[in-house]
CSV table of C-alpha atoms in Angstrom, one decimal:
chain,number,residue,atom,x,y,z
A,44,MET,CA,0.0,0.0,0.0
A,45,THR,CA,2.9,2.4,0.8
A,46,ILE,CA,4.4,1.8,-2.7
A,47,ILE,CA,1.0,2.4,-4.4
A,48,ARG,CA,0.5,5.6,-2.3
A,49,ASP,CA,4.0,6.9,-3.2
A,50,VAL,CA,3.4,6.2,-6.9
A,51,ARG,CA,0.0,8.0,-6.7
A,52,ASN,CA,1.6,11.0,-5.0
A,53,ARG,CA,4.4,11.2,-7.6
A,54,PHE,CA,1.9,11.2,-10.5
A,55,LYS,CA,-0.2,13.9,-8.8
A,56,ASN,CA,2.8,16.1,-8.4
A,57,PHE,CA,3.8,15.5,-12.0
A,58,ARG,CA,0.3,16.4,-13.2
A,59,ARG,CA,0.0,19.5,-11.0
A,60,ARG,CA,3.5,20.7,-12.0
A,61,ARG,CA,3.8,23.8,-14.2
A,62,ALA,CA,6.8,24.2,-16.4
A,63,THR,CA,8.6,27.5,-16.1
A,64,ARG,CA,9.1,29.9,-18.9
A,65,ALA,CA,12.7,28.9,-19.1
A,66,GLU,CA,11.9,25.2,-19.4
A,67,LEU,CA,9.3,25.9,-22.1
A,68,GLN,CA,11.8,28.0,-24.0
A,69,GLN,CA,14.4,25.3,-23.7
A,70,ILE,CA,12.2,22.4,-25.0
A,71,VAL,CA,11.0,24.6,-27.8
A,72,SER,CA,14.5,25.4,-28.8
A,73,ASP,CA,15.6,21.8,-28.6
A,74,LEU,CA,12.6,20.6,-30.7
A,75,LEU,CA,13.1,23.3,-33.2
A,76,ALA,CA,16.7,22.2,-33.7
A,77,GLU,CA,15.5,18.6,-34.1
A,78,SER,CA,12.8,19.5,-36.5
A,79,CYS,CA,14.9,21.5,-39.0
A,80,ILE,CA,15.8,19.9,-42.3
A,81,ASP,CA,19.5,19.5,-42.6
A,82,VAL,CA,22.0,17.1,-44.2
A,83,SER,CA,21.9,14.7,-41.3
A,84,TYR,CA,18.1,14.4,-41.4
A,85,LEU,CA,18.1,13.8,-45.2
A,86,VAL,CA,20.8,11.2,-44.9
A,87,LEU,CA,18.9,9.4,-42.2
A,88,ILE,CA,15.7,9.5,-44.3
A,89,VAL,CA,17.5,8.1,-47.3
A,90,GLY,CA,19.3,5.4,-45.3
A,91,SER,CA,16.3,4.4,-43.3
A,92,CYS,CA,14.0,4.2,-46.4
A,93,ALA,CA,16.5,2.2,-48.4
A,94,ILE,CA,17.0,-0.3,-45.6
A,95,ALA,CA,13.2,-0.6,-45.0
A,96,THR,CA,12.5,-1.0,-48.7
A,97,PHE,CA,15.1,-3.7,-49.2
A,98,GLY,CA,13.9,-5.4,-46.1
A,99,LEU,CA,10.3,-5.4,-47.4
A,100,LEU,CA,11.4,-6.6,-50.8
A,101,SER,CA,13.4,-9.5,-49.3
A,102,ASN,CA,10.6,-10.2,-46.8
A,103,SER,CA,13.1,-9.9,-43.9
A,104,ALA,CA,11.7,-8.8,-40.6
A,105,ALA,CA,15.2,-8.3,-39.1
A,106,VAL,CA,16.2,-5.8,-41.8
A,107,ILE,CA,13.0,-3.9,-41.4
A,108,ILE,CA,13.5,-3.6,-37.7
A,109,GLY,CA,17.0,-2.2,-38.4
A,110,ALA,CA,15.3,0.6,-40.5
A,111,MET,CA,12.9,1.3,-37.6
A,112,ILE,CA,15.7,2.0,-35.2
A,113,VAL,CA,17.0,4.9,-37.3
A,114,ALA,CA,13.5,6.6,-36.9
A,115,PRO,CA,14.3,10.1,-38.3
A,116,LEU,CA,10.6,11.0,-38.6
A,117,MET,CA,9.9,10.7,-34.9
A,118,LEU,CA,11.8,13.9,-34.0
A,119,PRO,CA,9.9,16.4,-36.2
A,120,ILE,CA,6.6,14.9,-35.2
A,121,ARG,CA,7.3,15.8,-31.6
A,122,GLY,CA,8.2,19.3,-32.7
A,123,LEU,CA,5.0,19.5,-34.7
A,124,ALA,CA,2.9,18.4,-31.7
A,125,LEU,CA,4.4,20.9,-29.2
A,126,GLY,CA,4.3,23.7,-31.8
A,127,ALA,CA,0.6,23.2,-32.4
A,128,LEU,CA,-0.1,22.8,-28.7
A,129,VAL,CA,1.7,26.0,-27.4
A,130,GLY,CA,1.0,28.1,-30.6
A,131,ARG,CA,4.7,28.4,-31.7
A,132,VAL,CA,4.2,28.8,-35.4
A,133,ALA,CA,7.8,28.5,-36.4
A,134,LEU,CA,8.2,25.2,-34.5
A,135,PHE,CA,4.9,23.8,-36.0
A,136,ARG,CA,6.0,24.9,-39.5
A,137,GLU,CA,9.4,23.4,-39.3
A,138,GLY,CA,8.0,20.1,-37.9
A,139,ALA,CA,5.3,19.9,-40.6
A,140,ILE,CA,7.7,20.7,-43.4
A,141,SER,CA,10.2,18.1,-42.2
A,142,VAL,CA,7.6,15.4,-41.9
A,143,LEU,CA,6.2,16.3,-45.4
A,144,ILE,CA,9.6,16.3,-47.1
A,145,GLY,CA,10.7,13.1,-45.4
A,146,THR,CA,7.4,11.4,-46.3
A,147,LEU,CA,7.5,12.4,-50.0
A,148,LEU,CA,11.2,11.6,-50.3
A,149,SER,CA,10.7,8.2,-48.8
A,150,VAL,CA,7.7,7.4,-51.1
A,151,ALA,CA,9.9,8.5,-54.1
A,152,ILE,CA,12.8,6.3,-53.1
A,153,SER,CA,10.7,3.2,-52.4
A,154,TYR,CA,8.8,3.7,-55.6
A,155,SER,CA,12.1,3.9,-57.6
A,156,LEU,CA,13.5,0.8,-55.8
A,157,GLY,CA,10.3,-1.1,-56.5
A,158,LEU,CA,10.5,-0.3,-60.2
A,159,LEU,CA,14.2,-1.1,-60.3
A,160,VAL,CA,13.9,-4.5,-58.6
A,161,GLY,CA,10.7,-5.4,-60.4
A,162,LEU,CA,9.4,-8.2,-58.2
A,163,PRO,CA,6.2,-9.8,-59.7
A,164,SER,CA,4.7,-10.1,-56.2
A,165,TYR,CA,5.5,-9.0,-52.6
A,166,GLY,CA,5.9,-11.1,-49.5
A,167,SER,CA,4.0,-11.2,-46.2
A,168,GLU,CA,5.9,-8.3,-44.6
A,169,VAL,CA,4.6,-5.9,-47.3
A,170,TRP,CA,1.0,-7.1,-47.1
A,171,ALA,CA,1.0,-7.1,-43.3
A,172,ARG,CA,1.1,-3.3,-43.5
A,173,SER,CA,-1.9,-3.0,-45.8
A,174,GLU,CA,-4.7,-3.6,-43.3
A,175,PRO,CA,-4.3,-1.3,-40.2
A,176,ASN,CA,-6.9,-1.7,-37.4
A,177,LEU,CA,-7.6,-0.3,-33.9
A,178,LEU,CA,-4.7,-2.2,-32.5
A,179,ASP,CA,-2.3,-0.1,-34.6
A,180,LEU,CA,-3.8,3.1,-33.3
A,181,GLY,CA,-3.4,1.9,-29.7
A,182,ILE,CA,0.3,1.1,-30.4
A,183,ALA,CA,0.8,4.6,-31.9
A,184,VAL,CA,-0.8,6.4,-29.0
A,185,ALA,CA,1.2,4.4,-26.4
A,186,ALA,CA,4.5,4.9,-28.4
A,187,GLY,CA,3.9,8.6,-28.9
A,188,GLY,CA,3.3,9.1,-25.2
A,189,ILE,CA,6.6,7.4,-24.4
A,190,SER,CA,8.4,9.5,-27.0
A,191,GLY,CA,7.1,12.7,-25.6
A,192,TYR,CA,8.0,11.7,-22.1
A,193,ALA,CA,11.5,10.7,-23.2
A,194,LYS,CA,11.9,14.3,-24.4
A,195,ILE,CA,10.8,15.7,-21.0
A,196,LYS,CA,13.0,13.2,-19.1
A,197,PRO,CA,16.3,13.0,-21.0
A,198,LYS,CA,17.5,10.1,-18.7
A,199,ILE,CA,15.1,7.7,-20.5
A,200,ALA,CA,15.9,9.0,-24.0
A,201,GLY,CA,17.4,5.6,-24.8
A,202,SER,CA,13.9,4.2,-25.0
A,203,LEU,CA,13.3,6.2,-28.2
A,204,ALA,CA,14.7,3.4,-30.3
A,205,GLY,CA,12.3,0.9,-28.8
A,206,THR,CA,9.5,3.3,-29.2
A,207,ALA,CA,10.4,3.7,-32.9
A,208,ILE,CA,10.4,0.0,-33.4
A,209,ALA,CA,6.9,-0.3,-31.8
A,210,VAL,CA,5.3,2.3,-33.9
A,211,ALA,CA,7.2,1.7,-37.2
A,212,LEU,CA,6.8,4.9,-39.2
A,213,MET,CA,9.1,4.2,-42.1
A,214,PRO,CA,7.9,0.8,-43.4
A,215,PRO,CA,4.3,1.9,-44.1
A,216,ILE,CA,5.6,4.8,-46.2
A,217,CYS,CA,7.9,2.4,-48.2
A,218,VAL,CA,4.9,0.1,-48.8
A,219,VAL,CA,3.0,3.1,-50.3
A,220,GLY,CA,5.8,3.5,-52.8
A,221,LEU,CA,6.0,-0.2,-53.5
A,222,GLY,CA,2.3,-0.3,-54.1
A,223,LEU,CA,2.6,2.6,-56.6
A,224,ALA,CA,5.4,0.8,-58.3
A,225,GLN,CA,3.0,-2.1,-59.1
A,226,LEU,CA,0.0,0.2,-59.7
A,227,ASN,CA,-1.7,-1.5,-56.7
A,228,GLY,CA,-4.0,1.2,-55.3
A,229,SER,CA,-5.4,-0.9,-52.5
A,230,LEU,CA,-2.0,-1.7,-51.1
A,231,SER,CA,-0.9,2.0,-51.2
A,232,LEU,CA,-4.1,3.2,-49.6
A,233,GLY,CA,-3.9,0.6,-46.8
A,234,ALA,CA,-0.3,1.4,-46.0
A,235,GLY,CA,-1.1,5.2,-46.3
A,236,LEU,CA,-3.9,4.7,-43.7
A,237,LEU,CA,-1.5,2.9,-41.4
A,238,TYR,CA,1.1,5.8,-41.7
A,239,LEU,CA,-1.6,8.4,-41.1
A,240,THR,CA,-2.8,6.4,-38.0
A,241,ASN,CA,0.7,6.3,-36.6
A,242,LEU,CA,1.2,10.0,-37.4
A,243,LEU,CA,-2.0,11.2,-35.7
A,244,GLY,CA,-1.6,8.8,-32.8
A,245,ILE,CA,1.9,9.9,-32.0
A,246,THR,CA,0.9,13.6,-32.4
A,247,LEU,CA,-2.1,13.3,-30.1
A,248,SER,CA,-0.3,11.4,-27.3
A,249,CYS,CA,2.7,13.7,-27.5
A,250,MET,CA,0.3,16.7,-27.0
A,251,LEU,CA,-1.3,15.0,-24.0
A,252,THR,CA,2.1,14.3,-22.5
A,253,PHE,CA,3.3,17.9,-22.8
A,254,LEU,CA,-0.1,19.1,-21.5
A,255,ILE,CA,0.1,16.8,-18.4
A,256,ALA,CA,3.7,17.9,-17.8
A,257,GLY,CA,2.5,21.5,-17.5
A,258,TYR,CA,4.0,23.1,-20.5
A,259,ILE,CA,0.7,24.8,-21.3
A,260,PRO,CA,-2.7,25.4,-19.5
A,261,VAL,CA,-5.6,23.3,-20.7
A,262,ARG,CA,-7.7,26.3,-21.8
A,263,ARG,CA,-4.9,27.4,-24.3
A,264,ALA,CA,-4.4,23.9,-25.6
A,265,ARG,CA,-8.1,23.1,-26.1
A,266,LYS,CA,-8.2,24.1,-29.8
A,267,ALA,CA,-5.2,22.2,-31.0
A,268,LEU,CA,-6.2,19.1,-29.0
A,269,THR,CA,-9.7,19.2,-30.3
A,270,TRP,CA,-8.6,19.3,-34.0
A,271,THR,CA,-6.1,16.5,-33.5
A,272,ALA,CA,-8.6,14.4,-31.6
A,273,VAL,CA,-11.3,14.9,-34.2
A,274,LEU,CA,-8.9,13.9,-37.0
A,275,THR,CA,-7.9,10.8,-35.0
A,276,LEU,CA,-11.5,9.9,-34.2
A,277,LEU,CA,-12.3,10.0,-38.0
A,278,LEU,CA,-9.8,7.1,-38.4
A,279,LEU,CA,-11.9,5.0,-36.0
A,280,ILE,CA,-14.4,4.2,-38.8
A,281,PRO,CA,-12.0,2.4,-41.2
A,282,LEU,CA,-9.9,1.1,-38.4
A,283,GLY,CA,-12.9,-0.3,-36.6
A,284,ILE,CA,-14.2,-2.0,-39.8
A,285,SER,CA,-10.7,-3.5,-40.3
A,286,PHE,CA,-10.6,-4.7,-36.7
A,287,ALA,CA,-14.0,-6.3,-37.0
A,288,ARG,CA,-12.9,-8.1,-40.2
A,289,LEU,CA,-9.8,-9.3,-38.4
A,290,VAL,CA,-11.9,-10.8,-35.6
A,291,ARG,CA,-14.2,-12.4,-38.0
A,292,GLN,CA,-11.3,-13.9,-40.0
A,293,ALA,CA,-9.8,-15.4,-36.7
A,294,GLN,CA,-13.2,-16.9,-35.8
A,295,LEU,CA,-13.6,-18.4,-39.3
A,296,ARG,CA,-10.1,-19.9,-39.2
A,297,ILE,CA,-10.9,-21.6,-35.8
A,298,SER,CA,-14.3,-22.8,-37.2
A,299,ILE,CA,-12.6,-24.3,-40.3
A,300,GLU,CA,-10.1,-26.1,-38.0
A,301,GLN,CA,-12.9,-27.5,-35.8
A,302,ALA,CA,-15.0,-28.6,-38.7
A,303,LEU,CA,-12.1,-30.4,-40.3
A,304,LEU,CA,-10.9,-32.1,-37.1
A,305,ASN,CA,-14.3,-33.1,-35.7
A,306,ARG,CA,-16.5,-33.7,-38.7
A,307,THR,CA,-14.4,-35.3,-41.4
A,308,VAL,CA,-13.1,-38.9,-41.8
A,309,THR,CA,-9.9,-37.7,-43.5
A,310,PHE,CA,-8.7,-35.8,-40.5
A,311,GLN,CA,-9.2,-38.8,-38.2
A,312,GLN,CA,-6.1,-40.2,-40.0
A,313,LEU,CA,-4.1,-36.9,-40.0
A,314,GLU,CA,-2.4,-34.8,-37.4
A,315,LEU,CA,-2.9,-31.0,-37.9
A,316,LEU,CA,0.2,-29.1,-36.9
A,317,ARG,CA,-0.6,-25.6,-38.0
A,318,SER,CA,-3.1,-23.7,-40.2
A,319,GLU,CA,-2.9,-20.3,-41.9
A,320,VAL,CA,-5.3,-18.4,-44.2
A,321,ASN,CA,-4.4,-16.1,-47.0
A,322,TRP,CA,-7.4,-13.8,-47.0
A,323,LEU,CA,-6.0,-11.6,-49.8
A,324,SER,CA,-6.5,-14.3,-52.4
A,325,ASN,CA,-9.8,-14.9,-54.1
A,326,PRO,CA,-11.1,-17.3,-52.8
A,327,PRO,CA,-9.2,-17.4,-49.5
A,328,GLU,CA,-6.5,-20.1,-49.4
A,329,VAL,CA,-6.3,-22.2,-46.3
A,330,TYR,CA,-2.8,-23.7,-45.7
A,331,LEU,CA,-2.9,-26.9,-43.6
A,332,ASN,CA,0.4,-28.2,-42.3
A,333,VAL,CA,-0.4,-31.9,-41.4
A,334,ARG,CA,1.4,-35.1,-40.6
A,335,ALA,CA,0.1,-38.3,-42.2
A,336,LYS,CA,1.0,-42.0,-42.6
A,337,GLU,CA,-0.9,-42.2,-45.9
A,338,VAL,CA,-0.9,-39.9,-49.0
A,339,VAL,CA,-3.5,-37.2,-49.2
A,340,THR,CA,-5.1,-37.5,-52.6
A,341,PRO,CA,-6.5,-34.6,-54.8
A,342,ARG,CA,-9.9,-36.2,-54.6
A,343,GLN,CA,-9.9,-35.9,-50.8
A,344,VAL,CA,-8.9,-32.3,-51.0
A,345,GLU,CA,-11.7,-31.6,-53.5
A,346,LEU,CA,-14.3,-33.2,-51.1
A,347,LEU,CA,-12.9,-31.3,-48.1
A,348,GLU,CA,-13.1,-28.0,-50.1
A,349,GLU,CA,-16.8,-28.7,-50.9
A,350,PHE,CA,-17.5,-29.5,-47.3
A,351,ILE,CA,-15.8,-26.4,-45.9
A,352,SER,CA,-17.3,-24.1,-48.5
A,353,ARG,CA,-20.8,-25.5,-47.6
A,354,GLU,CA,-20.2,-25.2,-43.9
A,355,MET,CA,-18.7,-21.7,-44.0
A,356,GLU,CA,-21.1,-20.5,-46.7
A,357,GLN,CA,-18.3,-19.1,-48.8
A,358,PRO,CA,-15.7,-20.8,-51.1
A,359,PHE,CA,-12.2,-21.7,-49.8
A,360,THR,CA,-9.1,-23.3,-51.4
A,361,LEU,CA,-7.4,-25.9,-49.3
A,362,VAL,CA,-3.6,-26.4,-49.7
A,363,PHE,CA,-2.2,-29.3,-47.8
A,364,GLN,CA,1.5,-29.3,-46.7
A,365,VAL,CA,2.0,-32.9,-45.8
A,366,GLY,CA,4.8,-34.4,-43.8
A,367,GLN,CA,4.9,-38.2,-44.0
A,368,VAL,CA,5.2,-40.3,-40.9
A,369,GLU,CA,7.5,-43.3,-41.2
A,370,GLU,CA,8.0,-45.9,-38.5
A,371,VAL,CA,11.5,-47.1,-38.0
A,372,ARG,CA,12.4,-49.9,-35.7
A,373,ARG,CA,15.7,-51.6,-34.7
A,374,VAL,CA,16.6,-54.6,-36.7
A,375,VAL,CA,16.0,-57.8,-34.7
A,376,PRO,CA,18.6,-60.5,-35.6
A,377,SER,CA,17.1,-63.7,-36.8
A,378,ILE,CA,17.9,-66.9,-34.9
A,379,PRO,CA,19.1,-69.6,-37.2
A,380,PRO,CA,17.2,-72.9,-36.9
A,381,ARG,CA,18.9,-75.8,-35.1
């Protein structure tokens, strides 16, 4: 109880605290320096975009995470947020221009690399950023709050890299460019929505963090907060639809597994290891990783497809990935007759 009371008192003191004029001037000056476009910022944008694009093209999550750590766009977003909150036009303008230039440059680079490489199709890392939902907004809000707090408390500034990995600003921009390279409007729109979700989520939570830290009274911040909150709330419509679709797809996948395991003769002779559904194909493809003692025939697959399509009231394509089970015993030496 003592620990809980101490934490509560610390939070109340932090919330009631009011930043001095000197502290406000200092953080505005720092964020203005971080938000300006210079050679270092452009180099980081180009490098981060190139790493992220090549990681997406090679479908390598490790390489994409490396691009996230660079995170050049996180800094001007914080400047944009504080500039709008406290009414510092110069800070807001510098942050907005830096974000805009960084975004357009990244789209142009990823578009050019997409055309240069010329892959006929993209992997799962690209498509994973084409359908944002409410969970992505929650991640952006949490990461933005940590980023703003890291600026107020320099001793935890090392957490900025982890925050950048969580919110992942650069990969969605690169997916926009890759989608344009293949003239795939739905891919670019989905990735653009994810980027906008991250941008507004970070901005809103940074504003709230600076407000709670006492850098501006609530009455002066009300207008900027209201506009940002309204823009963020507008995203709830497409994000909510996408989240509902995600839940429905998860329920359908479980229903397909249960129907196959409990209501088919074929799966009494198989061991299901793992299942995945590619919802982007038409009809959706269900990949079933199974272990079997006997061969799974095309006729069995056809009958199972008809059964699942009838049960789920929509067509599905079943793709079996079969690992054969082979029994191996030690050799028992024969005893010669006497």
